[in-house]
mmCIF file with all atom_site columns, C-alpha atoms and ligand atoms in Angstrom:
data_model
loop_
_atom_site.group_PDB
_atom_site.id
_atom_site.type_symbol
_atom_site.label_atom_id
_atom_site.label_alt_id
_atom_site.label_comp_id
_atom_site.label_asym_id
_atom_site.label_entity_id
_atom_site.label_seq_id
_atom_site.pdbx_PDB_ins_code
_atom_site.Cartn_x
_atom_site.Cartn_y
_atom_site.Cartn_z
_atom_site.occupancy
_atom_site.B_iso_or_equiv
_atom_site.pdbx_formal_charge
_atom_site.auth_seq_id
_atom_site.auth_comp_id
_atom_site.auth_asym_id
_atom_site.auth_atom_id
_atom_site.pdbx_PDB_model_num
ATOM   1   C CA  . MET A 1 1   ? 15.225 -61.816 -1.545  1.00 97.00 ? 1173 MET A CA  1
ATOM   2   C CA  . VAL A 1 2   ? 17.473 -59.855 0.806   1.00 97.00 ? 1174 VAL A CA  1
ATOM   3   C CA  . GLN A 1 3   ? 14.696 -58.257 2.835   1.00 97.00 ? 1175 GLN A CA  1
ATOM   4   C CA  . ASP A 1 4   ? 12.318 -61.229 3.051   1.00 97.00 ? 1176 ASP A CA  1
ATOM   5   C CA  . GLN A 1 5   ? 14.752 -64.147 3.340   1.00 97.00 ? 1177 GLN A CA  1
ATOM   6   C CA  . ILE A 1 6   ? 17.843 -62.665 4.982   1.00 97.00 ? 1178 ILE A CA  1
ATOM   7   C CA  . VAL A 1 7   ? 17.103 -59.540 6.999   1.00 97.00 ? 1179 VAL A CA  1
ATOM   8   C CA  . ALA A 1 8   ? 13.737 -60.904 8.202   1.00 97.00 ? 1180 ALA A CA  1
ATOM   9   C CA  . ARG A 1 9   ? 15.491 -64.031 9.529   1.00 97.00 ? 1181 ARG A CA  1
ATOM   10  C CA  . GLY A 1 10  ? 17.923 -62.040 11.618  1.00 97.00 ? 1182 GLY A CA  1
ATOM   11  C CA  . ILE A 1 11  ? 21.027 -61.357 9.529   1.00 98.00 ? 1183 ILE A CA  1
ATOM   12  C CA  . SER A 1 12  ? 22.166 -57.962 10.728  1.00 98.00 ? 1184 SER A CA  1
ATOM   13  C CA  . ASP A 1 13  ? 25.773 -57.471 9.554   1.00 98.00 ? 1185 ASP A CA  1
ATOM   14  C CA  . ARG A 1 14  ? 25.405 -54.504 7.240   1.00 98.00 ? 1186 ARG A CA  1
ATOM   15  C CA  . ARG A 1 15  ? 28.408 -55.507 5.101   1.00 98.00 ? 1187 ARG A CA  1
ATOM   16  C CA  . VAL A 1 16  ? 26.919 -58.955 4.493   1.00 98.00 ? 1188 VAL A CA  1
ATOM   17  C CA  . ILE A 1 17  ? 23.549 -57.448 3.570   1.00 98.00 ? 1189 ILE A CA  1
ATOM   18  C CA  . ASP A 1 18  ? 25.173 -54.985 1.161   1.00 98.00 ? 1190 ASP A CA  1
ATOM   19  C CA  . ALA A 1 19  ? 27.188 -57.764 -0.502  1.00 98.00 ? 1191 ALA A CA  1
ATOM   20  C CA  . MET A 1 20  ? 24.036 -59.873 -0.942  1.00 98.00 ? 1192 MET A CA  1
ATOM   21  C CA  . LEU A 1 21  ? 22.318 -56.829 -2.511  1.00 98.00 ? 1193 LEU A CA  1
ATOM   22  C CA  . LYS A 1 22  ? 25.264 -56.214 -4.829  1.00 98.00 ? 1194 LYS A CA  1
ATOM   23  C CA  . ILE A 1 23  ? 25.990 -59.710 -6.236  1.00 98.00 ? 1195 ILE A CA  1
ATOM   24  C CA  . PRO A 1 24  ? 23.418 -60.971 -8.747  1.00 98.00 ? 1196 PRO A CA  1
ATOM   25  C CA  . ARG A 1 25  ? 22.472 -64.625 -8.066  1.00 98.00 ? 1197 ARG A CA  1
ATOM   26  C CA  . HIS A 1 26  ? 20.910 -65.347 -11.468 1.00 97.00 ? 1198 HIS A CA  1
ATOM   27  C CA  . ILE A 1 27  ? 24.213 -65.396 -13.326 1.00 97.00 ? 1199 ILE A CA  1
ATOM   28  C CA  . PHE A 1 28  ? 25.394 -68.285 -11.138 1.00 98.00 ? 1200 PHE A CA  1
ATOM   29  C CA  . VAL A 1 29  ? 22.507 -70.647 -11.840 1.00 96.00 ? 1201 VAL A CA  1
ATOM   30  C CA  . GLN A 1 30  ? 21.809 -72.586 -15.054 1.00 93.00 ? 1202 GLN A CA  1
ATOM   31  C CA  . GLU A 1 31  ? 19.709 -70.701 -17.559 1.00 93.00 ? 1203 GLU A CA  1
ATOM   32  C CA  . ALA A 1 32  ? 16.738 -73.020 -17.084 1.00 95.00 ? 1204 ALA A CA  1
ATOM   33  C CA  . PHE A 1 33  ? 16.603 -71.965 -13.398 1.00 96.00 ? 1205 PHE A CA  1
ATOM   34  C CA  . ALA A 1 34  ? 17.272 -68.226 -13.883 1.00 95.00 ? 1206 ALA A CA  1
ATOM   35  C CA  . ALA A 1 35  ? 13.642 -67.323 -13.142 1.00 96.00 ? 1207 ALA A CA  1
ATOM   36  C CA  . GLN A 1 36  ? 13.964 -69.054 -9.737  1.00 97.00 ? 1208 GLN A CA  1
ATOM   37  C CA  . ALA A 1 37  ? 17.326 -67.508 -8.872  1.00 97.00 ? 1209 ALA A CA  1
ATOM   38  C CA  . TYR A 1 38  ? 15.963 -65.283 -6.097  1.00 98.00 ? 1210 TYR A CA  1
ATOM   39  C CA  . ASN A 1 39  ? 13.738 -67.944 -4.517  1.00 97.00 ? 1211 ASN A CA  1
ATOM   40  C CA  . ASP A 1 40  ? 14.273 -69.236 -0.994  1.00 97.00 ? 1212 ASP A CA  1
ATOM   41  C CA  . LYS A 1 41  ? 16.033 -72.470 -1.915  1.00 96.00 ? 1213 LYS A CA  1
ATOM   42  C CA  . ALA A 1 42  ? 19.069 -74.274 -3.200  1.00 96.00 ? 1214 ALA A CA  1
ATOM   43  C CA  . LEU A 1 43  ? 19.057 -74.995 -6.964  1.00 97.00 ? 1215 LEU A CA  1
ATOM   44  C CA  . PRO A 1 44  ? 20.825 -77.521 -9.188  1.00 95.00 ? 1216 PRO A CA  1
ATOM   45  C CA  . ILE A 1 45  ? 24.042 -76.304 -10.902 1.00 96.00 ? 1217 ILE A CA  1
ATOM   46  C CA  . GLY A 1 46  ? 24.819 -79.505 -12.803 1.00 95.00 ? 1218 GLY A CA  1
ATOM   47  C CA  . GLU A 1 47  ? 27.164 -82.388 -11.924 1.00 96.00 ? 1219 GLU A CA  1
ATOM   48  C CA  . LYS A 1 48  ? 24.666 -83.354 -9.160  1.00 94.00 ? 1220 LYS A CA  1
ATOM   49  C CA  . GLN A 1 49  ? 25.672 -80.272 -7.131  1.00 96.00 ? 1221 GLN A CA  1
ATOM   50  C CA  . THR A 1 50  ? 23.659 -77.293 -5.887  1.00 96.00 ? 1222 THR A CA  1
ATOM   51  C CA  . ILE A 1 51  ? 24.025 -73.547 -5.294  1.00 97.00 ? 1223 ILE A CA  1
ATOM   52  C CA  . SER A 1 52  ? 23.229 -72.940 -1.605  1.00 96.00 ? 1224 SER A CA  1
ATOM   53  C CA  . GLN A 1 53  ? 20.039 -71.304 -0.349  1.00 97.00 ? 1225 GLN A CA  1
ATOM   54  C CA  . PRO A 1 54  ? 20.627 -67.490 -0.102  1.00 98.00 ? 1226 PRO A CA  1
ATOM   55  C CA  . TYR A 1 55  ? 19.890 -67.425 3.641   1.00 98.00 ? 1227 TYR A CA  1
ATOM   56  C CA  . ILE A 1 56  ? 22.491 -70.070 4.325   1.00 97.00 ? 1228 ILE A CA  1
ATOM   57  C CA  . VAL A 1 57  ? 25.067 -68.149 2.273   1.00 98.00 ? 1229 VAL A CA  1
ATOM   58  C CA  . ALA A 1 58  ? 24.307 -65.013 4.328   1.00 98.00 ? 1230 ALA A CA  1
ATOM   59  C CA  . LEU A 1 59  ? 24.368 -66.919 7.627   1.00 98.00 ? 1231 LEU A CA  1
ATOM   60  C CA  . MET A 1 60  ? 27.702 -68.659 6.960   1.00 98.00 ? 1232 MET A CA  1
ATOM   61  C CA  . THR A 1 61  ? 29.217 -65.389 5.774   1.00 98.00 ? 1233 THR A CA  1
ATOM   62  C CA  . GLU A 1 62  ? 28.049 -63.535 8.829   1.00 98.00 ? 1234 GLU A CA  1
ATOM   63  C CA  . LYS A 1 63  ? 29.607 -66.206 11.066  1.00 98.00 ? 1235 LYS A CA  1
ATOM   64  C CA  . LEU A 1 64  ? 33.003 -65.462 9.475   1.00 98.00 ? 1236 LEU A CA  1
ATOM   65  C CA  . ALA A 1 65  ? 32.767 -61.823 10.739  1.00 98.00 ? 1237 ALA A CA  1
ATOM   66  C CA  . LEU A 1 66  ? 34.798 -60.484 7.798   1.00 98.00 ? 1238 LEU A CA  1
ATOM   67  C CA  . THR A 1 67  ? 36.045 -56.864 7.970   1.00 98.00 ? 1239 THR A CA  1
ATOM   68  C CA  . GLY A 1 68  ? 37.767 -56.547 4.576   1.00 98.00 ? 1240 GLY A CA  1
ATOM   69  C CA  . THR A 1 69  ? 41.381 -57.424 5.410   1.00 98.00 ? 1241 THR A CA  1
ATOM   70  C CA  . GLU A 1 70  ? 41.101 -61.225 5.540   1.00 98.00 ? 1242 GLU A CA  1
ATOM   71  C CA  . ARG A 1 71  ? 42.518 -63.999 3.424   1.00 98.00 ? 1243 ARG A CA  1
ATOM   72  C CA  . VAL A 1 72  ? 39.762 -66.569 3.087   1.00 98.00 ? 1244 VAL A CA  1
ATOM   73  C CA  . LEU A 1 73  ? 39.810 -70.219 2.090   1.00 98.00 ? 1245 LEU A CA  1
ATOM   74  C CA  . GLU A 1 74  ? 36.663 -71.798 0.636   1.00 98.00 ? 1246 GLU A CA  1
ATOM   75  C CA  . ILE A 1 75  ? 36.246 -75.546 0.029   1.00 98.00 ? 1247 ILE A CA  1
ATOM   76  C CA  . GLY A 1 76  ? 33.564 -76.229 -2.612  1.00 97.00 ? 1248 GLY A CA  1
ATOM   77  C CA  . THR A 1 77  ? 33.472 -73.380 -5.155  1.00 98.00 ? 1249 THR A CA  1
ATOM   78  C CA  . GLY A 1 78  ? 30.411 -74.874 -6.887  1.00 98.00 ? 1250 GLY A CA  1
ATOM   79  C CA  . SER A 1 79  ? 28.683 -72.088 -8.828  1.00 98.00 ? 1251 SER A CA  1
ATOM   80  C CA  . GLY A 1 80  ? 31.005 -69.418 -7.367  1.00 98.00 ? 1252 GLY A CA  1
ATOM   81  C CA  . TYR A 1 81  ? 28.163 -67.449 -5.785  1.00 98.00 ? 1253 TYR A CA  1
ATOM   82  C CA  . GLN A 1 82  ? 29.369 -67.799 -2.192  1.00 98.00 ? 1254 GLN A CA  1
ATOM   83  C CA  . THR A 1 83  ? 32.902 -67.105 -3.537  1.00 98.00 ? 1255 THR A CA  1
ATOM   84  C CA  . ALA A 1 84  ? 31.674 -63.793 -5.039  1.00 98.00 ? 1256 ALA A CA  1
ATOM   85  C CA  . ILE A 1 85  ? 30.141 -62.733 -1.713  1.00 98.00 ? 1257 ILE A CA  1
ATOM   86  C CA  . LEU A 1 86  ? 33.388 -63.538 0.067   1.00 98.00 ? 1258 LEU A CA  1
ATOM   87  C CA  . ALA A 1 87  ? 35.444 -61.692 -2.550  1.00 98.00 ? 1259 ALA A CA  1
ATOM   88  C CA  . THR A 1 88  ? 33.307 -58.595 -1.968  1.00 98.00 ? 1260 THR A CA  1
ATOM   89  C CA  . LEU A 1 89  ? 33.888 -58.730 1.793   1.00 98.00 ? 1261 LEU A CA  1
ATOM   90  C CA  . ALA A 1 90  ? 37.497 -59.897 2.208   1.00 98.00 ? 1262 ALA A CA  1
ATOM   91  C CA  . ASP A 1 91  ? 40.943 -59.032 0.775   1.00 98.00 ? 1263 ASP A CA  1
ATOM   92  C CA  . ARG A 1 92  ? 41.641 -62.316 -1.022  1.00 98.00 ? 1264 ARG A CA  1
ATOM   93  C CA  . VAL A 1 93  ? 39.801 -65.575 -1.571  1.00 98.00 ? 1265 VAL A CA  1
ATOM   94  C CA  . TYR A 1 94  ? 41.279 -68.997 -2.304  1.00 98.00 ? 1266 TYR A CA  1
ATOM   95  C CA  . SER A 1 95  ? 38.625 -71.456 -3.401  1.00 98.00 ? 1267 SER A CA  1
ATOM   96  C CA  . ALA A 1 96  ? 38.979 -75.190 -4.207  1.00 97.00 ? 1268 ALA A CA  1
ATOM   97  C CA  . GLU A 1 97  ? 36.535 -77.296 -6.223  1.00 97.00 ? 1269 GLU A CA  1
ATOM   98  C CA  . ARG A 1 98  ? 36.777 -80.962 -7.199  1.00 96.00 ? 1270 ARG A CA  1
ATOM   99  C CA  . ILE A 1 99  ? 34.705 -80.809 -10.385 1.00 96.00 ? 1271 ILE A CA  1
ATOM   100 C CA  . ARG A 1 100 ? 36.544 -79.059 -13.233 1.00 96.00 ? 1272 ARG A CA  1
ATOM   101 C CA  . PRO A 1 101 ? 33.510 -77.844 -15.328 1.00 97.00 ? 1273 PRO A CA  1
ATOM   102 C CA  . LEU A 1 102 ? 32.017 -76.162 -12.241 1.00 98.00 ? 1274 LEU A CA  1
ATOM   103 C CA  . ALA A 1 103 ? 35.307 -74.393 -11.445 1.00 98.00 ? 1275 ALA A CA  1
ATOM   104 C CA  . LEU A 1 104 ? 35.621 -73.210 -15.064 1.00 98.00 ? 1276 LEU A CA  1
ATOM   105 C CA  . ARG A 1 105 ? 32.106 -71.845 -15.105 1.00 98.00 ? 1277 ARG A CA  1
ATOM   106 C CA  . ALA A 1 106 ? 32.586 -70.163 -11.717 1.00 98.00 ? 1278 ALA A CA  1
ATOM   107 C CA  . ARG A 1 107 ? 35.748 -68.481 -13.034 1.00 98.00 ? 1279 ARG A CA  1
ATOM   108 C CA  . LYS A 1 108 ? 33.743 -66.971 -15.907 1.00 98.00 ? 1280 LYS A CA  1
ATOM   109 C CA  . CYS A 1 109 ? 31.029 -65.663 -13.593 1.00 98.00 ? 1281 CYS A CA  1
ATOM   110 C CA  . LEU A 1 110 ? 33.582 -64.135 -11.206 1.00 98.00 ? 1282 LEU A CA  1
ATOM   111 C CA  . ASP A 1 111 ? 35.490 -62.514 -14.087 1.00 98.00 ? 1283 ASP A CA  1
ATOM   112 C CA  . SER A 1 112 ? 32.261 -61.059 -15.487 1.00 98.00 ? 1284 SER A CA  1
ATOM   113 C CA  . LEU A 1 113 ? 31.748 -59.348 -12.107 1.00 98.00 ? 1285 LEU A CA  1
ATOM   114 C CA  . LYS A 1 114 ? 35.420 -58.169 -12.168 1.00 98.00 ? 1286 LYS A CA  1
ATOM   115 C CA  . LEU A 1 115 ? 36.155 -60.009 -8.942  1.00 98.00 ? 1287 LEU A CA  1
ATOM   116 C CA  . PHE A 1 116 ? 39.852 -60.523 -9.582  1.00 97.00 ? 1288 PHE A CA  1
ATOM   117 C CA  . ASN A 1 117 ? 40.894 -61.138 -5.955  1.00 98.00 ? 1289 ASN A CA  1
ATOM   118 C CA  . VAL A 1 118 ? 39.919 -64.821 -6.181  1.00 98.00 ? 1290 VAL A CA  1
ATOM   119 C CA  . GLN A 1 119 ? 42.226 -67.712 -6.862  1.00 98.00 ? 1291 GLN A CA  1
ATOM   120 C CA  . LEU A 1 120 ? 40.548 -71.005 -7.866  1.00 98.00 ? 1292 LEU A CA  1
ATOM   121 C CA  . ARG A 1 121 ? 42.012 -74.461 -7.952  1.00 96.00 ? 1293 ARG A CA  1
ATOM   122 C CA  . ILE A 1 122 ? 40.845 -77.892 -8.799  1.00 95.00 ? 1294 ILE A CA  1
ATOM   123 C CA  . ASN A 1 123 ? 41.459 -80.338 -5.966  1.00 91.00 ? 1295 ASN A CA  1
ATOM   124 C CA  . ASP A 1 124 ? 39.492 -83.523 -5.439  1.00 78.00 ? 1296 ASP A CA  1
ATOM   125 C CA  . GLY A 1 125 ? 40.563 -84.051 -1.845  1.00 77.00 ? 1297 GLY A CA  1
ATOM   126 C CA  . GLU A 1 126 ? 41.525 -87.545 -2.907  1.00 80.00 ? 1298 GLU A CA  1
ATOM   127 C CA  . GLY A 1 127 ? 44.982 -87.436 -4.542  1.00 81.00 ? 1299 GLY A CA  1
ATOM   128 C CA  . SER A 1 128 ? 45.944 -84.445 -2.447  1.00 82.00 ? 1300 SER A CA  1
ATOM   129 C CA  . PRO A 1 129 ? 44.308 -83.448 0.836   1.00 87.00 ? 1301 PRO A CA  1
ATOM   130 C CA  . ILE A 1 130 ? 41.747 -80.622 1.042   1.00 91.00 ? 1302 ILE A CA  1
ATOM   131 C CA  . GLY A 1 131 ? 42.897 -77.179 2.012   1.00 93.00 ? 1303 GLY A CA  1
ATOM   132 C CA  . TRP A 1 132 ? 45.616 -74.984 0.536   1.00 95.00 ? 1304 TRP A CA  1
ATOM   133 C CA  . GLU A 1 133 ? 48.750 -75.611 2.596   1.00 94.00 ? 1305 GLU A CA  1
ATOM   134 C CA  . GLU A 1 134 ? 51.022 -73.252 0.558   1.00 95.00 ? 1306 GLU A CA  1
ATOM   135 C CA  . GLU A 1 135 ? 48.783 -70.272 1.254   1.00 97.00 ? 1307 GLU A CA  1
ATOM   136 C CA  . ALA A 1 136 ? 47.961 -71.056 4.912   1.00 97.00 ? 1308 ALA A CA  1
ATOM   137 C CA  . PRO A 1 137 ? 47.260 -69.721 7.488   1.00 98.00 ? 1309 PRO A CA  1
ATOM   138 C CA  . PHE A 1 138 ? 43.858 -68.237 6.622   1.00 98.00 ? 1310 PHE A CA  1
ATOM   139 C CA  . ASP A 1 139 ? 41.871 -65.707 8.688   1.00 98.00 ? 1311 ASP A CA  1
ATOM   140 C CA  . ALA A 1 140 ? 38.639 -67.438 7.691   1.00 98.00 ? 1312 ALA A CA  1
ATOM   141 C CA  . ILE A 1 141 ? 37.760 -70.816 6.242   1.00 98.00 ? 1313 ILE A CA  1
ATOM   142 C CA  . ILE A 1 142 ? 34.377 -71.855 4.873   1.00 98.00 ? 1314 ILE A CA  1
ATOM   143 C CA  . VAL A 1 143 ? 33.381 -75.357 3.796   1.00 98.00 ? 1315 VAL A CA  1
ATOM   144 C CA  . THR A 1 144 ? 30.261 -75.471 1.627   1.00 98.00 ? 1316 THR A CA  1
ATOM   145 C CA  . ALA A 1 145 ? 29.773 -79.223 1.569   1.00 96.00 ? 1317 ALA A CA  1
ATOM   146 C CA  . GLY A 1 146 ? 28.711 -81.509 4.436   1.00 96.00 ? 1318 GLY A CA  1
ATOM   147 C CA  . ALA A 1 147 ? 31.592 -83.196 6.302   1.00 96.00 ? 1319 ALA A CA  1
ATOM   148 C CA  . PRO A 1 148 ? 31.476 -86.251 8.594   1.00 95.00 ? 1320 PRO A CA  1
ATOM   149 C CA  . GLU A 1 149 ? 33.614 -84.322 11.108  1.00 95.00 ? 1321 GLU A CA  1
ATOM   150 C CA  . VAL A 1 150 ? 35.757 -81.200 11.277  1.00 97.00 ? 1322 VAL A CA  1
ATOM   151 C CA  . PRO A 1 151 ? 38.917 -81.997 9.312   1.00 96.00 ? 1323 PRO A CA  1
ATOM   152 C CA  . ALA A 1 152 ? 41.989 -81.329 11.506  1.00 96.00 ? 1324 ALA A CA  1
ATOM   153 C CA  . ILE A 1 153 ? 43.886 -80.404 8.315   1.00 96.00 ? 1325 ILE A CA  1
ATOM   154 C CA  . LEU A 1 154 ? 41.648 -77.335 8.053   1.00 97.00 ? 1326 LEU A CA  1
ATOM   155 C CA  . THR A 1 155 ? 41.842 -76.205 11.682  1.00 98.00 ? 1327 THR A CA  1
ATOM   156 C CA  . ASP A 1 156 ? 45.627 -76.483 11.256  1.00 98.00 ? 1328 ASP A CA  1
ATOM   157 C CA  . GLN A 1 157 ? 45.385 -74.007 8.338   1.00 98.00 ? 1329 GLN A CA  1
ATOM   158 C CA  . LEU A 1 158 ? 43.368 -71.511 10.418  1.00 98.00 ? 1330 LEU A CA  1
ATOM   159 C CA  . ALA A 1 159 ? 45.234 -68.452 11.812  1.00 98.00 ? 1331 ALA A CA  1
ATOM   160 C CA  . ARG A 1 160 ? 45.048 -67.519 15.475  1.00 98.00 ? 1332 ARG A CA  1
ATOM   161 C CA  . GLY A 1 161 ? 41.985 -65.319 15.894  1.00 97.00 ? 1333 GLY A CA  1
ATOM   162 C CA  . GLY A 1 162 ? 40.545 -66.946 12.782  1.00 98.00 ? 1334 GLY A CA  1
ATOM   163 C CA  . ARG A 1 163 ? 37.099 -68.521 12.206  1.00 98.00 ? 1335 ARG A CA  1
ATOM   164 C CA  . LEU A 1 164 ? 36.030 -71.702 10.357  1.00 98.00 ? 1336 LEU A CA  1
ATOM   165 C CA  . VAL A 1 165 ? 32.412 -72.399 9.337   1.00 98.00 ? 1337 VAL A CA  1
ATOM   166 C CA  . ILE A 1 166 ? 31.487 -75.943 8.291   1.00 98.00 ? 1338 ILE A CA  1
ATOM   167 C CA  . PRO A 1 167 ? 28.343 -78.112 8.097   1.00 98.00 ? 1339 PRO A CA  1
ATOM   168 C CA  . VAL A 1 168 ? 28.952 -81.343 10.021  1.00 98.00 ? 1340 VAL A CA  1
ATOM   169 C CA  . GLY A 1 169 ? 26.822 -84.464 10.186  1.00 95.00 ? 1341 GLY A CA  1
ATOM   170 C CA  . ALA A 1 170 ? 25.274 -87.321 8.274   1.00 88.00 ? 1342 ALA A CA  1
ATOM   171 C CA  . ASP A 1 171 ? 24.066 -87.224 4.713   1.00 77.00 ? 1343 ASP A CA  1
ATOM   172 C CA  . ALA A 1 172 ? 20.486 -86.059 5.211   1.00 83.00 ? 1344 ALA A CA  1
ATOM   173 C CA  . CYS A 1 173 ? 21.049 -83.238 7.700   1.00 92.00 ? 1345 CYS A CA  1
ATOM   174 C CA  . GLN A 1 174 ? 23.985 -81.373 9.105   1.00 96.00 ? 1346 GLN A CA  1
ATOM   175 C CA  . GLN A 1 175 ? 24.606 -78.773 11.799  1.00 97.00 ? 1347 GLN A CA  1
ATOM   176 C CA  . LEU A 1 176 ? 26.500 -75.622 11.020  1.00 98.00 ? 1348 LEU A CA  1
ATOM   177 C CA  . ILE A 1 177 ? 29.516 -75.340 13.297  1.00 98.00 ? 1349 ILE A CA  1
ATOM   178 C CA  . THR A 1 178 ? 31.623 -72.218 13.791  1.00 98.00 ? 1350 THR A CA  1
ATOM   179 C CA  . ILE A 1 179 ? 35.107 -72.883 15.145  1.00 98.00 ? 1351 ILE A CA  1
ATOM   180 C CA  . VAL A 1 180 ? 37.067 -70.003 16.592  1.00 98.00 ? 1352 VAL A CA  1
ATOM   181 C CA  . LYS A 1 181 ? 40.810 -70.341 17.108  1.00 98.00 ? 1353 LYS A CA  1
ATOM   182 C CA  . ASN A 1 182 ? 41.814 -67.992 19.927  1.00 97.00 ? 1354 ASN A CA  1
ATOM   183 C CA  . GLU A 1 183 ? 45.166 -66.219 20.267  1.00 97.00 ? 1355 GLU A CA  1
ATOM   184 C CA  . ALA A 1 184 ? 46.469 -69.128 22.371  1.00 97.00 ? 1356 ALA A CA  1
ATOM   185 C CA  . GLY A 1 185 ? 45.657 -71.521 19.469  1.00 97.00 ? 1357 GLY A CA  1
ATOM   186 C CA  . GLU A 1 186 ? 42.769 -73.203 21.320  1.00 98.00 ? 1358 GLU A CA  1
ATOM   187 C CA  . LEU A 1 187 ? 39.613 -74.123 19.389  1.00 98.00 ? 1359 LEU A CA  1
ATOM   188 C CA  . GLN A 1 188 ? 36.122 -73.226 20.515  1.00 98.00 ? 1360 GLN A CA  1
ATOM   189 C CA  . HIS A 1 189 ? 33.096 -74.862 18.816  1.00 97.00 ? 1361 HIS A CA  1
ATOM   190 C CA  . GLU A 1 190 ? 29.800 -72.964 18.418  1.00 97.00 ? 1362 GLU A CA  1
ATOM   191 C CA  . PRO A 1 191 ? 26.930 -74.967 16.901  1.00 96.00 ? 1363 PRO A CA  1
ATOM   192 C CA  . SER A 1 192 ? 24.128 -73.121 15.133  1.00 94.00 ? 1364 SER A CA  1
ATOM   193 C CA  . ALA A 1 193 ? 21.479 -73.852 12.413  1.00 92.00 ? 1365 ALA A CA  1
ATOM   194 C CA  . GLU A 1 194 ? 20.619 -77.172 10.868  1.00 94.00 ? 1366 GLU A CA  1
ATOM   195 C CA  . CYS A 1 195 ? 21.220 -77.321 7.163   1.00 94.00 ? 1367 CYS A CA  1
ATOM   196 C CA  . ARG A 1 196 ? 21.455 -79.707 4.212   1.00 94.00 ? 1368 ARG A CA  1
ATOM   197 C CA  . PHE A 1 197 ? 24.515 -79.685 1.938   1.00 95.00 ? 1369 PHE A CA  1
ATOM   198 C CA  . VAL A 1 198 ? 25.819 -81.990 -0.728  1.00 94.00 ? 1370 VAL A CA  1
ATOM   199 C CA  . PRO A 1 199 ? 28.573 -84.243 0.695   1.00 94.00 ? 1371 PRO A CA  1
ATOM   200 C CA  . LEU A 1 200 ? 32.203 -83.236 1.054   1.00 95.00 ? 1372 LEU A CA  1
ATOM   201 C CA  . MET A 1 201 ? 34.088 -85.897 -0.868  1.00 93.00 ? 1373 MET A CA  1
ATOM   202 C CA  . GLY A 1 202 ? 37.569 -87.304 -0.469  1.00 91.00 ? 1374 GLY A CA  1
ATOM   203 C CA  . ARG A 1 203 ? 39.858 -88.455 2.278   1.00 89.00 ? 1375 ARG A CA  1
ATOM   204 C CA  . GLN A 1 204 ? 38.637 -85.793 4.753   1.00 89.00 ? 1376 GLN A CA  1
ATOM   205 C CA  . GLY A 1 205 ? 35.019 -86.237 3.665   1.00 91.00 ? 1377 GLY A CA  1
ATOM   206 C CA  . TRP A 1 206 ? 32.815 -89.082 2.510   1.00 90.00 ? 1378 TRP A CA  1
ATOM   207 C CA  . GLN A 1 207 ? 34.532 -91.723 0.362   1.00 79.00 ? 1379 GLN A CA  1
ATOM   208 C CA  . THR A 1 208 ? 33.785 -91.684 -3.363  1.00 67.00 ? 1380 THR A CA  1
HETATM 209 N N1  . LIG B 2 .   ? 29.066 -72.618 -2.356  1.00 59.79 ? 2792 LIG B N1  1
HETATM 210 C C1  . LIG B 2 .   ? 28.652 -73.395 -3.486  1.00 59.79 ? 2792 LIG B C1  1
HETATM 211 C C2  . LIG B 2 .   ? 28.171 -74.740 -3.009  1.00 59.79 ? 2792 LIG B C2  1
HETATM 212 C C3  . LIG B 2 .   ? 28.347 -75.779 -4.028  1.00 59.79 ? 2792 LIG B C3  1
HETATM 213 S S1  . LIG B 2 .   ? 27.895 -77.381 -3.498  1.00 59.79 ? 2792 LIG B S1  1
HETATM 214 C C4  . LIG B 2 .   ? 27.507 -72.663 -4.223  1.00 59.79 ? 2792 LIG B C4  1
HETATM 215 O O1  . LIG B 2 .   ? 26.704 -71.999 -3.510  1.00 59.79 ? 2792 LIG B O1  1
HETATM 216 O O2  . LIG B 2 .   ? 27.390 -72.748 -5.412  1.00 59.79 ? 2792 LIG B O2  1
HETATM 217 C C5  . LIG B 2 .   ? 29.416 -77.973 -2.829  1.00 59.79 ? 2792 LIG B C5  1
HETATM 218 C C6  . LIG B 2 .   ? 30.570 -78.112 -3.743  1.00 59.79 ? 2792 LIG B C6  1
HETATM 219 O O3  . LIG B 2 .   ? 31.621 -78.785 -3.046  1.00 59.79 ? 2792 LIG B O3  1
HETATM 220 C C7  . LIG B 2 .   ? 30.268 -78.996 -4.969  1.00 59.79 ? 2792 LIG B C7  1
HETATM 221 O O4  . LIG B 2 .   ? 30.493 -78.242 -6.160  1.00 59.79 ? 2792 LIG B O4  1
HETATM 222 C C8  . LIG B 2 .   ? 31.270 -80.154 -4.823  1.00 59.79 ? 2792 LIG B C8  1
HETATM 223 O O5  . LIG B 2 .   ? 31.765 -80.641 -6.058  1.00 59.79 ? 2792 LIG B O5  1
HETATM 224 C C9  . LIG B 2 .   ? 32.356 -79.535 -3.965  1.00 59.79 ? 2792 LIG B C9  1
HETATM 225 N N2  . LIG B 2 .   ? 33.176 -80.497 -3.208  1.00 59.79 ? 2792 LIG B N2  1
HETATM 226 C C10 . LIG B 2 .   ? 32.791 -81.621 -2.577  1.00 59.79 ? 2792 LIG B C10 1
HETATM 227 N N3  . LIG B 2 .   ? 33.837 -82.204 -1.976  1.00 59.79 ? 2792 LIG B N3  1
HETATM 228 C C11 . LIG B 2 .   ? 34.945 -81.429 -2.275  1.00 59.79 ? 2792 LIG B C11 1
HETATM 229 C C12 . LIG B 2 .   ? 36.341 -81.466 -1.943  1.00 59.79 ? 2792 LIG B C12 1
HETATM 230 N N4  . LIG B 2 .   ? 36.838 -82.451 -1.174  1.00 59.79 ? 2792 LIG B N4  1
HETATM 231 N N5  . LIG B 2 .   ? 37.144 -80.498 -2.379  1.00 59.79 ? 2792 LIG B N5  1
HETATM 232 C C13 . LIG B 2 .   ? 36.654 -79.478 -3.116  1.00 59.79 ? 2792 LIG B C13 1
HETATM 233 N N6  . LIG B 2 .   ? 35.360 -79.350 -3.485  1.00 59.79 ? 2792 LIG B N6  1
HETATM 234 C C14 . LIG B 2 .   ? 34.505 -80.326 -3.028  1.00 59.79 ? 2792 LIG B C14 1
#
């Protein structure tokens, strides 16, 4: 998986490659899909949600340019696979998920890998806004669900020098955008690959 799908497509950050080699993907998918866990595609994880394609996980992670010292916010824990990669590469990960059974299952998977530097919370983005105000600012933020636009509430929670990666666009197809906040607090947008994510729900996403 790592050689054919990730390195061959141009991912070159050695730390990202090592993390993808280290974290088993099959424990994050439903048993019925375990045989397909290392295939080049997203897979269902229940609750009408999906675990992202391995290449997209690697690409988004590389865009965050993590060195090991960062505090990272993730919106959309899902299976917890992307969370596990982040936890391997950063100091601390805060991850929010709106669907309780997914968050509970992700917790079990992360514990089984002894990744104890992850804090999970259930937040539907409806009653309370997305993000994690009490723990902000974050050195890196990753959104793993497609948003209609970049939520200002998240760029506000990004530290100076920090990076935010988010898929933005309509239902069927989004574009991956990396936002860099410079030391002056200005935001720079860098568009990259096209991708397809399940929708970000709630007040800063698509309405339920
Ligand atoms: N990175 C995950 C992707 C899961 S799919 C993985 O690879 O497994 C995206 C997840 O975002 C879904 O589980 C969905 O329930 C969640 N989600 C959607 N809108 C959300 C919101 N406003 N707040 C938190 N989680 C959200």
